[in-house]
Short mmCIF file of C-alpha atoms and ligand atoms in Angstrom, two decimals:
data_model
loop_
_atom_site.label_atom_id
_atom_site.label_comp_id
_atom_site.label_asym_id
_atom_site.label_seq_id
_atom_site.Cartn_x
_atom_site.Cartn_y
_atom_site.Cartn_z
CA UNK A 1 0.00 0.00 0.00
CA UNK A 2 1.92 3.47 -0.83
CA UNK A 3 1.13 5.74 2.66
CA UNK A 4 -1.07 8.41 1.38
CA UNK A 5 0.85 11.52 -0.16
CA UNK A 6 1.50 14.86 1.64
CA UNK A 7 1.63 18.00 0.02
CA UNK A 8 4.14 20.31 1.33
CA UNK A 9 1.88 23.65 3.39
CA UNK A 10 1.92 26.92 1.57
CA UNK A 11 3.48 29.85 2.54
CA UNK A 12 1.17 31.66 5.35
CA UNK A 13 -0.85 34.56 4.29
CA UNK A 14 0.58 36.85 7.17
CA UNK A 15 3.22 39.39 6.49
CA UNK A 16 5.10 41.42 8.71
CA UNK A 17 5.03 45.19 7.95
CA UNK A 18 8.48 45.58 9.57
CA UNK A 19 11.89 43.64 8.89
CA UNK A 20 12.57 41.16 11.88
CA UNK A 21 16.27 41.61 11.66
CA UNK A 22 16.83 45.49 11.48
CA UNK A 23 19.28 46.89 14.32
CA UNK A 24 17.23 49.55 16.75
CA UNK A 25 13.60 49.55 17.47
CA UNK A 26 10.55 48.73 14.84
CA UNK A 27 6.97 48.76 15.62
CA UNK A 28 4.68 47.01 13.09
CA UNK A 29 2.19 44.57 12.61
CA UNK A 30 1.41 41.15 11.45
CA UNK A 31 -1.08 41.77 8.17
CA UNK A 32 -3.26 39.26 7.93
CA UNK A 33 -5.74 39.26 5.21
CA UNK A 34 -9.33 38.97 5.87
CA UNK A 35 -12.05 39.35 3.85
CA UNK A 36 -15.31 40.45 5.10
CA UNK A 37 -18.70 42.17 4.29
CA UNK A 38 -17.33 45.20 5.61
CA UNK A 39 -13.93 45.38 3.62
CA UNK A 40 -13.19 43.48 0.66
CA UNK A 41 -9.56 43.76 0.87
CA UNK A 42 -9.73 44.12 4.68
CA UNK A 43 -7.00 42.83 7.59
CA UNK A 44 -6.59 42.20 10.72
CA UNK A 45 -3.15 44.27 11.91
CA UNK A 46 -1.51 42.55 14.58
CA UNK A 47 1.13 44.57 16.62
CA UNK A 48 4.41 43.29 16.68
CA UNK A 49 7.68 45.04 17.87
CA UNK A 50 10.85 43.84 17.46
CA UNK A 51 14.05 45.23 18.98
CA UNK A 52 17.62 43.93 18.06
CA UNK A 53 21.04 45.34 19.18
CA UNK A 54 24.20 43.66 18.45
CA UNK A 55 24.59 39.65 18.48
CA UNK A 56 22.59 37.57 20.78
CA UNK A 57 19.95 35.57 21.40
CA UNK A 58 16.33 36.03 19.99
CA UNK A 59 13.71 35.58 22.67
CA UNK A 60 10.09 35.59 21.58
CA UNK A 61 7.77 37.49 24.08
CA UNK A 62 3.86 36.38 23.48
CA UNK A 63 0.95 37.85 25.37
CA UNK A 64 -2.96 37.73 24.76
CA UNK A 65 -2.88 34.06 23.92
CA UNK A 66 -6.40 34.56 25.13
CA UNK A 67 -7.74 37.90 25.03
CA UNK A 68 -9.34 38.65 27.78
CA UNK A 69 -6.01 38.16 29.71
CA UNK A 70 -4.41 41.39 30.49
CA UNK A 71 -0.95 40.98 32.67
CA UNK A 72 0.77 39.66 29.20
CA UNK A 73 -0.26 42.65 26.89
CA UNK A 74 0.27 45.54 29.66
CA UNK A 75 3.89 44.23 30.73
CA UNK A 76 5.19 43.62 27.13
CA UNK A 77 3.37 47.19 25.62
CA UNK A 78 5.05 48.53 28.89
CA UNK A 79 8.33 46.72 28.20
CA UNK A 80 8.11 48.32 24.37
CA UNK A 81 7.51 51.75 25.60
CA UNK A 82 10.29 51.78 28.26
CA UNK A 83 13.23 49.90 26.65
CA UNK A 84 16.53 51.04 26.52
CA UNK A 85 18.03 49.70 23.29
CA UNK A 86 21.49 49.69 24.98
CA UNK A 87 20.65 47.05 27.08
CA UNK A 88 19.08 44.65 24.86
CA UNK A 89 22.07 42.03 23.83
CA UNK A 90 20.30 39.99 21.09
CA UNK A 91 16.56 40.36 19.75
CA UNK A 92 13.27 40.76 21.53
CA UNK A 93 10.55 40.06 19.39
CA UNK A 94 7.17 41.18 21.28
CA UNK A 95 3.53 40.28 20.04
CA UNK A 96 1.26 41.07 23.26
CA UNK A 97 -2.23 40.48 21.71
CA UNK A 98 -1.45 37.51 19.58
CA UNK A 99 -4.70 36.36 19.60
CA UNK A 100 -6.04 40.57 18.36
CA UNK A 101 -9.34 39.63 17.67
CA UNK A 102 -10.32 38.26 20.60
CA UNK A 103 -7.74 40.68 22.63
CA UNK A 104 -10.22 43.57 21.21
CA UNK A 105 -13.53 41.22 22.03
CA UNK A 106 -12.20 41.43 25.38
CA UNK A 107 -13.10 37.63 25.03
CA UNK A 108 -10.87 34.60 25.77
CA UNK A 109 -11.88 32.88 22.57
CA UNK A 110 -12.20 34.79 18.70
CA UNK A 111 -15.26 36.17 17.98
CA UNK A 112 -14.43 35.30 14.14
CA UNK A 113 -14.21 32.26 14.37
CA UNK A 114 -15.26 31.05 18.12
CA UNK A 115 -11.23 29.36 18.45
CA UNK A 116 -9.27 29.13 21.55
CA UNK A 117 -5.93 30.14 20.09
CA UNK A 118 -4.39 27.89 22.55
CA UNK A 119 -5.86 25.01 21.52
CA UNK A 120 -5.53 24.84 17.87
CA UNK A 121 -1.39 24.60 17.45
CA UNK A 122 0.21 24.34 15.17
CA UNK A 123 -2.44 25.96 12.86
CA UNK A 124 -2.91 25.84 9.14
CA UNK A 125 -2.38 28.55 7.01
CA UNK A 126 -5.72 27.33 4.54
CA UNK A 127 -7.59 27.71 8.38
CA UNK A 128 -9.93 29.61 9.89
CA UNK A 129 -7.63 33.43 11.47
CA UNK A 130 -7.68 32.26 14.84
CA UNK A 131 -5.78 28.77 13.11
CA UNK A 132 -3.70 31.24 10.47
CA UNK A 133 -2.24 33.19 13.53
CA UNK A 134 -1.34 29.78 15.19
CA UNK A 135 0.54 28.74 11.90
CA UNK A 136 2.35 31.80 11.54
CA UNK A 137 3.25 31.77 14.95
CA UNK A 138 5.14 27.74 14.31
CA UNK A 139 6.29 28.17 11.13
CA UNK A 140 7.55 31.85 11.24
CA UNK A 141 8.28 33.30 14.38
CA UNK A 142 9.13 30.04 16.58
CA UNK A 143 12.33 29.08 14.59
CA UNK A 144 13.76 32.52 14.74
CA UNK A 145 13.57 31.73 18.72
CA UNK A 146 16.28 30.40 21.13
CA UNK A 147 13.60 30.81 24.15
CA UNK A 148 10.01 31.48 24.33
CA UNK A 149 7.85 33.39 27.61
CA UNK A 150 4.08 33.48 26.71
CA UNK A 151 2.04 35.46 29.78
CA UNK A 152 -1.03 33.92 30.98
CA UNK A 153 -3.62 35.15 33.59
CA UNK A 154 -7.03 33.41 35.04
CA UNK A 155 -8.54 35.94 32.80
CA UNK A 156 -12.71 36.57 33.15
CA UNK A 157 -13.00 33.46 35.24
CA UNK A 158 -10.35 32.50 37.01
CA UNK A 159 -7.64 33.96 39.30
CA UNK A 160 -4.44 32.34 40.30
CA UNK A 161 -1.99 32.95 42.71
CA UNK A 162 1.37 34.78 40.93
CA UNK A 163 3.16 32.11 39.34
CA UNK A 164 5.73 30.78 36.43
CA UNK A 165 5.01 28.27 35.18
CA UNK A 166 7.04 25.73 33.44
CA UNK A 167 5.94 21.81 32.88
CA UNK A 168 6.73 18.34 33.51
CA UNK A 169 8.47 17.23 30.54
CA UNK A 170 9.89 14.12 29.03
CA UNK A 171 12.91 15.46 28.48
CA UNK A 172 14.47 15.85 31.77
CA UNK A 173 17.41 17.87 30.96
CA UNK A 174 14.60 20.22 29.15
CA UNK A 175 12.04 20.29 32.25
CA UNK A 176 15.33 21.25 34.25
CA UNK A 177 16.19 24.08 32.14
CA UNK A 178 13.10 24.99 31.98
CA UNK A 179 12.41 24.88 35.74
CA UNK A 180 15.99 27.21 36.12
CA UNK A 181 13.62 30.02 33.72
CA UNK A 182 10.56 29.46 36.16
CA UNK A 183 12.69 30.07 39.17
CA UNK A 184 14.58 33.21 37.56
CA UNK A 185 11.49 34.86 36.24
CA UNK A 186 11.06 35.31 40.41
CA UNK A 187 6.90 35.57 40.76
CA UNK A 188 6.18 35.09 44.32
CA UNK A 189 5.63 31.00 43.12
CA UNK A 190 6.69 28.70 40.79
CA UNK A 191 5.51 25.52 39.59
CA UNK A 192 5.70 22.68 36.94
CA UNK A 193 2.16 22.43 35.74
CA UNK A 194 0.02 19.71 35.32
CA UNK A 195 -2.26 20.99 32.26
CA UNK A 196 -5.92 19.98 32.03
CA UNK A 197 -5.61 19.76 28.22
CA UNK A 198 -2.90 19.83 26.58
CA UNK A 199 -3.46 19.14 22.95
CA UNK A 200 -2.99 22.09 20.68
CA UNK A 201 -1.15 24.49 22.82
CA UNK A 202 1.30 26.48 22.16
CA UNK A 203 3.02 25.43 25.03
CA UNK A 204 3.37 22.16 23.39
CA UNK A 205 4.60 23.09 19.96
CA UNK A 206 6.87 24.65 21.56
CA UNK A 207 8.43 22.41 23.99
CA UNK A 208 8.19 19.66 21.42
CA UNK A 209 10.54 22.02 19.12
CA UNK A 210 13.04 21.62 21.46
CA UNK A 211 13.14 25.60 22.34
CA UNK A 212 13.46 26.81 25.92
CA UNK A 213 9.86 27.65 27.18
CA UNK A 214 8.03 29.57 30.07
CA UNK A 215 4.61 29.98 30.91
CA UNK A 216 3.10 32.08 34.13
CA UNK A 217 -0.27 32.44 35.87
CA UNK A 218 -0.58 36.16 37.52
CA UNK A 219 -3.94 36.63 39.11
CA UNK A 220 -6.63 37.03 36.64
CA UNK A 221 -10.39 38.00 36.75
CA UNK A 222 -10.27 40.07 33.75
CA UNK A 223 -8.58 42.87 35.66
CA UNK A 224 -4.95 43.63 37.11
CA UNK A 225 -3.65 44.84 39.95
CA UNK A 226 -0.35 47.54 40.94
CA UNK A 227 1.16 44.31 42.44
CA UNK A 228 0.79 41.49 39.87
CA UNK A 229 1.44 43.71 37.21
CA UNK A 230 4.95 44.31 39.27
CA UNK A 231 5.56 40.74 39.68
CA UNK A 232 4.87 40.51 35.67
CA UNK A 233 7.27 43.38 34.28
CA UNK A 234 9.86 42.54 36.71
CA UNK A 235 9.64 38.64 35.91
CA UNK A 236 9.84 39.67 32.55
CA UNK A 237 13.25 41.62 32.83
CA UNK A 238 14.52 39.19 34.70
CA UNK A 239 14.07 36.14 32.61
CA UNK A 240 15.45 37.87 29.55
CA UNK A 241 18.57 38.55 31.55
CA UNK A 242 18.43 34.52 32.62
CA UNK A 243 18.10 34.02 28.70
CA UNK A 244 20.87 36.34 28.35
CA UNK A 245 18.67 39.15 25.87
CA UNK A 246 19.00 41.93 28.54
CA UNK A 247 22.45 42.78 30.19
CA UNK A 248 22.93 42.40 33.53
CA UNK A 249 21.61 39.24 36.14
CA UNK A 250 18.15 39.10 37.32
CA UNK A 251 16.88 39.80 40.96
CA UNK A 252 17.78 37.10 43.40
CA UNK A 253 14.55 34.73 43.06
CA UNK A 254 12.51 33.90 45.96
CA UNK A 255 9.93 32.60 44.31
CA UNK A 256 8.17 29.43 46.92
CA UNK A 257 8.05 26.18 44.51
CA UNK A 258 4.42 24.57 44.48
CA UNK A 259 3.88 21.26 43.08
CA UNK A 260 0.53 20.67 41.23
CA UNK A 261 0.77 17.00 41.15
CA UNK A 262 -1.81 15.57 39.08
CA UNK A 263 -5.01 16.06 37.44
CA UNK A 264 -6.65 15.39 40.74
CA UNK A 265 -5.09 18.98 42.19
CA UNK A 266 -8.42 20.49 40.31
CA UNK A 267 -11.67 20.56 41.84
CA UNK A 268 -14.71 20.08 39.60
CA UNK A 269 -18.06 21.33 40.19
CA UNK A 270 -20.97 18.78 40.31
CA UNK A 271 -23.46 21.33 40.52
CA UNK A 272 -24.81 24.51 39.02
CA UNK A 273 -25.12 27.57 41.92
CA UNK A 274 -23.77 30.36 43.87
CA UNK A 275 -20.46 29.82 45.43
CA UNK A 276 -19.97 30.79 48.97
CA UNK A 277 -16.08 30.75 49.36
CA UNK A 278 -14.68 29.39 52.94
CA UNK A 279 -11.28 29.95 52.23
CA UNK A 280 -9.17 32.78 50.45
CA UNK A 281 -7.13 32.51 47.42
CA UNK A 282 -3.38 31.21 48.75
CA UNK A 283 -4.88 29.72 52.58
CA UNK A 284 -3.46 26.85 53.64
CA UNK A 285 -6.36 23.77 53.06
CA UNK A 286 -6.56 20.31 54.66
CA UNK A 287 -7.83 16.76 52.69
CA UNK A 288 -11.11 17.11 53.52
CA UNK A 289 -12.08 20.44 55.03
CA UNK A 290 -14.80 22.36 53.00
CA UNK A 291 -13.57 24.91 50.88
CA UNK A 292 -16.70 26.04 49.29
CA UNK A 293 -20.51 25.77 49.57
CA UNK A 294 -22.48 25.82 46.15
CA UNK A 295 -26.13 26.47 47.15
CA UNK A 296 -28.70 25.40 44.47
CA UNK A 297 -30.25 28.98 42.77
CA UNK A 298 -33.30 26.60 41.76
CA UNK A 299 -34.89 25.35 44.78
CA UNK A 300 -34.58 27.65 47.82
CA UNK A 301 -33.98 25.74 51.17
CA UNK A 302 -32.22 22.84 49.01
CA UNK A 303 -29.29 22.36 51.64
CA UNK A 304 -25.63 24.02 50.17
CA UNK A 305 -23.15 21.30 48.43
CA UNK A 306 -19.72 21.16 50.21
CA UNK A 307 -16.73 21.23 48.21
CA UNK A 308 -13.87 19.82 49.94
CA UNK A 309 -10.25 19.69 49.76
CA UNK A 310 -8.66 16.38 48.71
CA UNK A 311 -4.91 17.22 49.50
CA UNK A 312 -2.79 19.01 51.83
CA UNK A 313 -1.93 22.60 50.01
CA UNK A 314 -3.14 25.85 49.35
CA UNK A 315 -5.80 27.29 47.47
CA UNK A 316 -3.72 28.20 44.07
CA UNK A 317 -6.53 28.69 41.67
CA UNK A 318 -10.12 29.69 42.13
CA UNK A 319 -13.17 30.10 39.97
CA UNK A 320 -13.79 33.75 39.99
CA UNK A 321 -17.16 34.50 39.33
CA UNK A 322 -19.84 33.86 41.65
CA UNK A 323 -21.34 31.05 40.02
CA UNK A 324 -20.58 27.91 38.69
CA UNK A 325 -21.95 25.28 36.49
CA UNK A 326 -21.80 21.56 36.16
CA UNK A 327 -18.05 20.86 35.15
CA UNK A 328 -16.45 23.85 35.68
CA UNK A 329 -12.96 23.98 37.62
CA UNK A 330 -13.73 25.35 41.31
CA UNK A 331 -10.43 25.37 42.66
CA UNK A 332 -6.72 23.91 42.08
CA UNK A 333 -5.13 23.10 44.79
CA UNK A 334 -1.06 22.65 45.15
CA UNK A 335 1.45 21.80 47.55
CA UNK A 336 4.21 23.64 48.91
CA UNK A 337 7.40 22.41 48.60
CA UNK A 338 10.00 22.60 51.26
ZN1 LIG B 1 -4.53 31.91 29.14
#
């Protein structure tokens, strides 16, 4: 039987509207064609900034993965605003609303085409724009890349206590490298995390290529804070001078290791209701002390459901609205290490 025949992909329809090599500072965008009722010839502009001085690595800096995630796109337009070309050794390339669309939906998923950008690696470029951005994303900007940082948040519905995050890997000397990045990037936590669902990140894609990779989690709820956008700028600074794309060392890192051990960290809801939280974000929980009460918003004087803790940990993760539903994550729970 001859294997079925693969054609090779074409070229992806975006195209940067500023050279990714030139010395000095360039702000652009990513044009990516898209044809609508509105505008024939239309496109969705993508900003991009890319900043090279001298020889050095080339980190790639991602935010807006999900759009309605804002630590990642107000530390990297910050960092774009404020950066002192003398200190870069290498090349920064910066896209802090990768996913645009849904960035200016405020939504974590496109309202084009309804796709989690995170969950449809590596892309196509014949796809849908949520799937083009993906592709471009693998194919153009991830080989330019000795190391990778791509800031998430809990965004509209969750909220997370400030962490980098790296993952368990395979490749040990990898998950070690990449656990050296977590530490340096010096968020008040770090852990390797244990990912609901991992198929068609960009997380993945990238580990898989081999390239050095970071992650974070830095509060959420749609909103930010003077604090965790402090812990975000600063733990970006710092790992580019761990990658060695920034001169100078980063801070001393005292970030508290957690360990999120397996799937069974998460809490998930059984019930639809209003949460009434017993415990705060970061308190210390015990294997089987409530941690929530969801009371049914059907029948009044239905008794509460208790949610309990199933390990020894903190509260590292909560579900930040006031309601749940039937499936939803609750909580994630972690240990601290040492
Ligand atoms: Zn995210």
């Amino acid at each position: 039987m001859t294997p079925p025949m693969s054609l090779p992909l074409p070229p992806s329809p975006i195209t940067p509207t500023i050279p990714l090599d030139a010395s000095g500072v360039q702000h652009g965008h990513l044009h990516l064609p898209h044809s609508r009722d509105d505008s024939a010839y239309g496109a969705i502009m993508i900003p991009i900034t890319v900043i090279v001085n001298g020889d050095g690595p080339t980190v790639l800096l991602t935010g807006g993965n999900h759009g309605d995630e804002y630590h990642g796109p107000l530390a990297l337009t910050k960092l774009v605003n404020a950066i002192d070309l003398d200190e870069v050794t290498g090349r920064i390339i910066v896209v802090p609303y990768m996913n645009y669309p849904a960035f200016v939906a405020a939504a974590r998923n496109s309202p084009i085409d309804g796709a989690n950008l995170n969950r449809v690696f590596p892309g196509s470029p014949t796809g849908t724009v949520t799937q083009k951005i993906a592709d471009f994303m693998t194919r153009e900007l991830l080989p330019l890349a000795d190391a990778v940082l791509d800031i998430h948040d809990g965004g509209k519905t969750l909220e997370f206590l400030p962490m980098a995050a790296s993952h368990v890997l395979d490749d040990k000397d990898a998950e070690a490298r990449n656990w050296k990045a977590a530490l340096a990037f010096g968020a008040p936590y770090a852990t390797k995390l244990v990912e609901l669902d991992m198929l068609g990140m960009w997380d993945a894609v990238v580990e898989d290529s081999g390239t050095p990779f970071l992650s974070t989690e830095i509060a959420g709820g749609g909103t930010t804070r003077p604090s965790s956008v402090r812990v975000t700028v600063d733990g970006v600074r710092n790992v580019l001078q761990h990658w060695g794309a920034l001169a100078g060392q980063p801070a001393p890192s005292s970030s508290a290791p957690l360990d999120i051990a397996d799937h069974g960290a998460y809490l998930i809801s059984e019930d639809d209701g209003l949460l009434d939280w017993l415990v705060e974000l970061g308190d210390a929980v015990a294997a089987g002390q409530p941690v929530a009460r969801i009371y049914n918003t059907v029948k009044l004087g239905a008794p509460p459901i208790e949610v309990a803790a199933t390990i020894d940990g903190v509260l590292a993760m909560r579900h930040f609205p006031g309601v749940v539903k039937m499936g939803d994550a609750i909580a994630m729970q972690a240990r601290l290490v040492g």
